[in-house]
Amino acid sequence: MPYSAEEISKAVDRLRRKLERYIHFPRTLMKLEAMWSMYMEVRSGSSWRVDAAETDQFLQAILRSSVGTLWCDRAQMLVDELDERPECMGASPVVTMALIRVLAKFGDVQRVNAAVKKAADKHGPEWSTGVTDYIETRVIALARADLPKQAAEMLEKSNGRKAAAEQKGCTKPVHPYAVALRELMLAWTRDRDADRAWMCLSQLLALGYGRATREWNAMLHVHAVDMRYRFHLLEQVLGRMRSSGVTYDAATYNIMMHGSLLRGLQARWKEWFHKMEKAGHTPNAVTFTTLLVQLAHSGQWSEALQVVRYMRQNNVAATAATTSSVLSMERQRNRVNRIMSHFRRQVLKGGEIAVSEFTVVVAAILDSPKKWASETALAIRCLEDRRISESAVVDALAARLPGIGTSRIPDRPLLSLLQDDAGSVAGSFTRGIQGAFPESESRQLAVGAQRRSFVQTLNVVIRFLLRSHNWEQAETLVRSASEAKINTSEPHTLVSLLHWCSRSGHPQPSELKEQIAAASFVPPSALATAQLVSSIKSGDMASARVLFGQLEKQTRDFPSIRAFNAQLMYASAIQDAELLESKWRQMESCGIMPDATSHRTRIFCYSQMDNLLRTRRAYSDMLDYGNPPTFPAVSAMVRCCVRKGDMELALRVMRHAEHSHGTALNTTTYNYVLSRAGGSIDGMATMHGMFASMLQTSDERICSALSDVERAVEREKLRFADLRVLKAERDGLGSWLLRPAETRESSARLRRALAKWTTSRAANSAEPTMFDNEPHADASAVPPADSPPPNATTFIIVMRASGQHAQWLRVVQAWEALASFNHRIDALATHRVHAATHRIAPFSRMIGWTALALTQLGRHDEAKTLWAAASETGVLSPSARKMGMEKTVRQLPVR
C-alpha cells in the first residue's frame, strides 16, 4: 500500500534529523540498522531518494558505526542510486571519497579500485589532488585486505613523490600517514613478518605515534606464536613496551600466557595469571579460551578441567573454542559417547552450531561410522538446513559421511566437488592454482582478499586426498602449489604428507623438505614427532634413533601429548621397557595425562614382550584413568594372557570389554583364543561356548558394509522433524522435535518423545558430560557388543580340537553348523549383497575331519557319500583327490 505524502514527508524529516545527529554524535550499530530499515521502507513506498549531501552524511554514519561487510553493499547501493539520478549530476569527488573510506574499512580492494577508476574517468585523473587522505585510505584498504606488500609499495611511492616535491621547493607539508603506517604494521603482524612490523612501529614512534596498547599487543603476539623466539625475547618486547609508556591490558596478559603454554612453561603461565589478577584485570572468556585450548592440546587434561571448573565458579560463558577443545580432549580419551551426548543436546536446543564443535563431532563419527548412524543423520540434517557456517574443513569431513550422497545440501560447492572423483578434484584445484596469482597487479588486488581462504582450502583438499589414498593427486597439488610459490606448510598438512611418505614408501619430496625447514610457526616438536612416527612406520630405525634424540631434547622446551606418544612408540618398537617407563614418568611429571594412544602403545609393548604382570598393570592403569578399552588394547591384552596360559583372565578381559564397554572384537582375536582353549580337555567347554556365540551373532554385525550404514542413516533421517519449522513452534517446543514422518503429534507428546530419545536411544544411551551441572546415573551402561561372525579358520580350529579329543559328534555338529550358517548368509544376501562375503566355502581339511568323524561314529556310507560329493563339486584339492579319503584322513593330526 503506497504511503501518503504527509507520511513520506515525516519519515524523510526524521531520517534527515538522524543523519545530522550521526555526524556529531556516534551511535550504536542497532541505531544504524534501524535507520537503514526506515530508509528502505521509505524507499519502497515512494520515489524519494537521498541527495548528494545526505548520501555523504549516510556514508559517514556507516563509516563510524558499521560492522560487517554487508555495509559495503549498502554503501555501494547508495552511491549507485545517486549516479542514476540525472538531477544530482552523479557522485561528486566528496561522495566518492566517502565511499572509498567505507570500502577501505572492510578491505574491499576490488571495489575501491573500481570506484577510483570510475571517478578518474568522470572527473579526470587529478580528482584526488585535494583529498589529503586519499593515499592513506588506499594503503589502509590494501593492509586490511592482507596485502601488506602492495600497501608498502604504494606508501613508498607516495613518500618518494612527496620528497621530490619538497626538493623542488613545494612548501606544502608532507602528511605523515600515521594511520596507514599503523594498519600496515598490523597487516605485517597478521602476515607474521616480525621484522617489517618492527620497522613500521619504529617509524610510528619517530612520528610520535605508536603508543597504543593494540599495536604493541599485535607485535607481542607475532613473537609469541613464532617458535623461533624464546620466551625471554617476549619479555624483552614487554620491557620496550613498558619503556615506551604503554600500559598493559587484559590482552597483553593473555598473549603472555599463550606464549608460555606454547613453549611448555607451566609455571610461567600461572605466574602471569596471578599477575593479571593482581593488576586488577578480570580474566574473561578469551583468557580461559587461551588456557583451555593449549592445555587440552598438549594433554594436560587435569589442568584443563580445573580451568573448566574455574569458569563455572565465576559464571564465565564457554565459547565455541573452549567447548571444541574439551570435545577434542574427550575424543583423544576415547570418550565418544560424551561427545555425541553433547552434540544431541546442542542440536535440540536450536540455533547455529559452531564450526569447531561440529568438526570434532563429524571426526568422531568417522572414527566409527557403523556405531553412530543416528548422529550421522543429525549432522547431515544440520548441513541441509544451513545450521553450520561455511568451512572447508567441515566440507572435507562431511564428504566422507555415509549417506551424504543422497542429501540435498545447498550453497556448499566445495562439498559437492569433494563428492566427485579424485581426478576432478585435483584437476579443478590445479587449474585454480595456475590462475590464482598471475603477474598482473590488478588481478592480484582483485583476488588478494580471497588468497588466505584459498590457501586454507587448498591445504584441506590435500589432506582430504591423502586420507582417501589418492596420493598421486595430492602430490601433484603440492608440486603445483610449490611452483606457484603458494605455501602449503600448515601443520596438519605437513603431518599428513609425512605419514603419506611412510605409508607409500616414497622418499620425502624436496618441496616437503623446504616447507618443513621454513615452518617456523609450527612447534619444532610437532614436526619432529611426525617425522619420528613416519620413520617407525616405514621401518627406518636408524633414522628413528636420530629423530628420537632430537625429539627428546625438543620435548624439554615444547612438551605435548603427541611428542610423548611418539617417544613411547619408539620405545615399543625397540621393546625397551625401561625407556618406556622413564618416558611415562617424565610425561606425568610434566602434568600431561596419557590418552588412549599412550595406553594402547604401553599395553602393546608389554604384550609383545610377553610380560603379563606389566601388561596387566598397564591395562588396569588405562581403566583407572577412565579410558574405555579400545579393540587394539583388548586384543593385545588377551593375546598376552593366552600366551602366558592365563585363559581365565583373557576371557574375563573379553567379557568386560564387550559387555561393560561395548567394545567389538574381531574374528581373529576369537580364533586366537579358540586355538589355545582347544589345546586341553578343560578348555573344550569354553571353546564350544565361544563358537556358539559366534554362530549366533546378529545380522547387523554380519551385514556391516558402508551401504548398510547409509541405509541406517536414511532410516534415522525419517525419524526427525524438519528443522525448518515455524518460529512459533520452535519457541513453544524449545527445539525442532522428533516425530513420525507421516503424522504430527501434540506438543506434550512430542516433548515426552524428545526427552525419551535424548536420555535413552536404541543404539547408545546419552552419557553425562562435563558440560552438565546436574547429577546423572551411571554412564557405563552401554549396549553389549555382539560376537564376531566365524570364518573358515574358526571352523577348522573347532573341528581339529574336537577331533584331537575324540569328540567326533562335535566335529559333525560343526559341519552341520557350517551348512546352517551358509544358509543364513544366503538368505541375508538376497537383500544385503555385502553379506555374501561372509559365506564360508568348505575345503579339503574340513571334508577330511568330517569324513574321519563319520567313520569313527560308524557312519561309513555317509563319509564316502560326503567325499564323493566334494570331489564332484571341486571342493577337494587335486592332491586330496589323488590320495583318496583313507590316505587323507590318516594324515590328519589326530593324537
CSV table of N, CA and C in Angstrom, one decimal, residues 45-109:
chain,number,residue,atom,x,y,z
A,45,GLY,N,8.2,2.7,-0.6
A,45,GLY,CA,6.8,3.3,-0.7
A,45,GLY,C,6.8,4.6,-1.4
A,46,SER,N,7.9,5.1,-1.8
A,46,SER,CA,7.9,6.4,-2.5
A,46,SER,C,9.0,6.5,-3.5
A,47,SER,N,9.1,7.5,-4.2
A,47,SER,CA,10.2,7.8,-5.1
A,47,SER,C,11.3,8.7,-4.5
A,48,TRP,N,11.2,9.0,-3.3
A,48,TRP,CA,12.2,9.9,-2.6
A,48,TRP,C,13.5,9.1,-2.5
A,49,ARG,N,14.6,9.8,-2.7
A,49,ARG,CA,15.9,9.2,-2.5
A,49,ARG,C,16.8,10.3,-1.9
A,50,VAL,N,17.8,9.9,-1.2
A,50,VAL,CA,18.7,10.8,-0.6
A,50,VAL,C,19.5,11.6,-1.6
A,51,ASP,N,19.8,12.9,-1.4
A,51,ASP,CA,20.6,13.6,-2.3
A,51,ASP,C,22.1,13.5,-2.0
A,52,ALA,N,22.9,14.3,-2.7
A,52,ALA,CA,24.4,14.1,-2.5
A,52,ALA,C,24.8,14.4,-1.1
A,53,ALA,N,24.3,15.5,-0.5
A,53,ALA,CA,24.7,15.9,0.9
A,53,ALA,C,24.3,14.8,1.9
A,54,GLU,N,23.0,14.3,1.7
A,54,GLU,CA,22.5,13.3,2.6
A,54,GLU,C,23.2,12.0,2.4
A,55,THR,N,23.6,11.7,1.2
A,55,THR,CA,24.4,10.4,0.9
A,55,THR,C,25.7,10.5,1.6
A,56,ASP,N,26.4,11.7,1.5
A,56,ASP,CA,27.7,11.9,2.2
A,56,ASP,C,27.5,11.7,3.7
A,57,GLN,N,26.4,12.2,4.3
A,57,GLN,CA,26.2,12.0,5.7
A,57,GLN,C,25.9,10.5,6.1
A,58,PHE,N,25.2,9.9,5.2
A,58,PHE,CA,24.8,8.5,5.4
A,58,PHE,C,26.1,7.6,5.4
A,59,LEU,N,27.0,7.9,4.4
A,59,LEU,CA,28.3,7.2,4.3
A,59,LEU,C,29.1,7.4,5.5
A,60,GLN,N,29.1,8.7,6.0
A,60,GLN,CA,29.9,8.9,7.3
A,60,GLN,C,29.4,8.2,8.4
A,61,ALA,N,28.0,8.0,8.5
A,61,ALA,CA,27.4,7.3,9.6
A,61,ALA,C,27.8,5.8,9.5
A,62,ILE,N,27.8,5.3,8.3
A,62,ILE,CA,28.2,3.9,8.1
A,62,ILE,C,29.7,3.7,8.4
A,63,LEU,N,30.5,4.6,8.0
A,63,LEU,CA,31.9,4.5,8.3
A,63,LEU,C,32.2,4.5,9.9
A,64,ARG,N,31.4,5.2,10.6
A,64,ARG,CA,31.6,5.4,12.0
A,64,ARG,C,31.1,4.2,12.8
A,65,SER,N,30.0,3.6,12.4
A,65,SER,CA,29.3,2.6,13.3
A,65,SER,C,29.1,1.2,12.7
A,66,SER,N,29.4,1.0,11.5
A,66,SER,CA,29.0,-0.2,10.8
A,66,SER,C,30.0,-1.3,11.2
A,67,VAL,N,29.4,-2.6,11.2
A,67,VAL,CA,30.2,-3.8,11.5
A,67,VAL,C,29.7,-4.8,10.5
A,68,GLY,N,30.7,-5.4,9.7
A,68,GLY,CA,30.3,-6.4,8.8
A,68,GLY,C,30.4,-5.9,7.4
A,69,THR,N,30.8,-6.8,6.4
A,69,THR,CA,30.9,-6.4,5.0
A,69,THR,C,29.6,-6.2,4.3
A,70,LEU,N,28.5,-6.5,5.0
A,70,LEU,CA,27.2,-6.2,4.4
A,70,LEU,C,27.0,-4.7,4.1
A,71,TRP,N,27.7,-3.9,4.9
A,71,TRP,CA,27.5,-2.4,4.8
A,71,TRP,C,28.3,-2.0,3.6
A,72,CYS,N,29.2,-2.7,3.0
A,72,CYS,CA,29.9,-2.3,1.8
A,72,CYS,C,28.8,-2.4,0.6
A,73,ASP,N,28.0,-3.4,0.6
A,73,ASP,CA,27.0,-3.5,-0.4
A,73,ASP,C,26.0,-2.3,-0.3
A,74,ARG,N,25.6,-2.0,0.9
A,74,ARG,CA,24.7,-0.9,1.2
A,74,ARG,C,25.2,0.4,0.8
A,75,ALA,N,26.5,0.7,1.1
A,75,ALA,CA,27.1,1.9,0.7
A,75,ALA,C,27.2,2.0,-0.8
A,76,GLN,N,27.6,0.9,-1.4
A,76,GLN,CA,27.7,1.0,-2.9
A,76,GLN,C,26.3,1.2,-3.5
A,77,MET,N,25.3,0.7,-2.9
A,77,MET,CA,23.9,0.9,-3.4
A,77,MET,C,23.5,2.4,-3.4
A,78,LEU,N,23.9,3.0,-2.3
A,78,LEU,CA,23.6,4.5,-2.1
A,78,LEU,C,24.2,5.3,-3.2
A,79,VAL,N,25.5,5.0,-3.5
A,79,VAL,CA,26.2,5.8,-4.5
A,79,VAL,C,25.7,5.4,-5.9
A,80,ASP,N,25.4,4.2,-6.1
A,80,ASP,CA,24.8,3.8,-7.5
A,80,ASP,C,23.5,4.5,-7.7
A,81,GLU,N,22.7,4.6,-6.7
A,81,GLU,CA,21.4,5.3,-6.8
A,81,GLU,C,21.6,6.8,-7.1
A,82,LEU,N,22.7,7.4,-6.5
A,82,LEU,CA,23.0,8.8,-6.8
A,82,LEU,C,23.5,9.0,-8.2
A,83,ASP,N,24.2,8.0,-8.7
A,83,ASP,CA,24.7,8.1,-10.1
A,83,ASP,C,23.6,8.0,-11.1
A,84,GLU,N,22.5,7.2,-10.8
A,84,GLU,CA,21.4,7.0,-11.7
A,84,GLU,C,20.5,8.2,-11.8
A,85,ARG,N,20.6,9.2,-10.9
A,85,ARG,CA,19.7,10.3,-10.9
A,85,ARG,C,20.3,11.5,-11.6
A,86,PRO,N,19.8,11.9,-12.8
A,86,PRO,CA,20.4,12.9,-13.6
A,86,PRO,C,20.4,14.3,-12.9
A,87,GLU,N,19.4,14.5,-12.0
A,87,GLU,CA,19.4,15.9,-11.4
A,87,GLU,C,20.5,16.1,-10.4
A,88,CYS,N,21.1,14.9,-9.9
A,88,CYS,CA,22.2,15.0,-8.9
A,88,CYS,C,23.5,15.1,-9.5
A,89,MET,N,23.6,14.9,-10.9
A,89,MET,CA,24.9,15.0,-11.6
A,89,MET,C,25.9,13.9,-11.2
A,90,GLY,N,25.4,12.8,-10.6
A,90,GLY,CA,26.2,11.8,-10.2
A,90,GLY,C,27.0,12.0,-8.9
A,91,ALA,N,27.8,11.1,-8.5
A,91,ALA,CA,28.5,11.2,-7.3
A,91,ALA,C,29.7,12.2,-7.4
A,92,SER,N,29.8,13.1,-6.5
A,92,SER,CA,30.9,14.1,-6.5
A,92,SER,C,32.1,13.5,-6.0
A,93,PRO,N,33.3,14.1,-6.1
A,93,PRO,CA,34.5,13.5,-5.5
A,93,PRO,C,34.4,13.4,-4.0
A,94,VAL,N,33.7,14.2,-3.4
A,94,VAL,CA,33.5,14.1,-1.9
A,94,VAL,C,32.7,12.8,-1.6
A,95,VAL,N,31.6,12.6,-2.3
A,95,VAL,CA,30.9,11.3,-2.0
A,95,VAL,C,31.7,10.1,-2.4
A,96,THR,N,32.4,10.2,-3.5
A,96,THR,CA,33.3,9.0,-3.9
A,96,THR,C,34.3,8.7,-2.9
A,97,MET,N,34.9,9.8,-2.3
A,97,MET,CA,35.9,9.5,-1.3
A,97,MET,C,35.3,9.0,0.0
A,98,ALA,N,34.1,9.4,0.3
A,98,ALA,CA,33.4,8.8,1.5
A,98,ALA,C,33.1,7.3,1.2
A,99,LEU,N,32.7,7.0,0.0
A,99,LEU,CA,32.5,5.5,-0.3
A,99,LEU,C,33.8,4.8,-0.2
A,100,ILE,N,34.9,5.3,-0.7
A,100,ILE,CA,36.2,4.6,-0.7
A,100,ILE,C,36.6,4.4,0.8
A,101,ARG,N,36.4,5.4,1.6
A,101,ARG,CA,36.7,5.2,3.1
A,101,ARG,C,35.9,4.0,3.7
A,102,VAL,N,34.6,3.9,3.3
A,102,VAL,CA,33.8,2.8,3.8
A,102,VAL,C,34.4,1.5,3.3
A,103,LEU,N,34.7,1.4,2.0
A,103,LEU,CA,35.2,0.2,1.4
A,103,LEU,C,36.5,-0.2,2.0
A,104,ALA,N,37.4,0.8,2.2
A,104,ALA,CA,38.7,0.6,2.8
A,104,ALA,C,38.6,0.0,4.2
A,105,LYS,N,37.6,0.4,4.9
A,105,LYS,CA,37.4,0.0,6.3
A,105,LYS,C,37.3,-1.5,6.4
A,106,PHE,N,36.7,-2.1,5.4
A,106,PHE,CA,36.5,-3.6,5.3
A,106,PHE,C,37.4,-4.3,4.4
A,107,GLY,N,38.4,-3.6,3.8
A,107,GLY,CA,39.4,-4.2,3.0
A,107,GLY,C,38.9,-4.7,1.6
A,108,ASP,N,37.8,-4.0,1.1
A,108,ASP,CA,37.3,-4.4,-0.2
A,108,ASP,C,38.1,-3.7,-1.3
A,109,VAL,N,39.2,-4.3,-1.6
A,109,VAL,CA,40.1,-3.7,-2.6
A,109,VAL,C,39.6,-3.6,-4.0
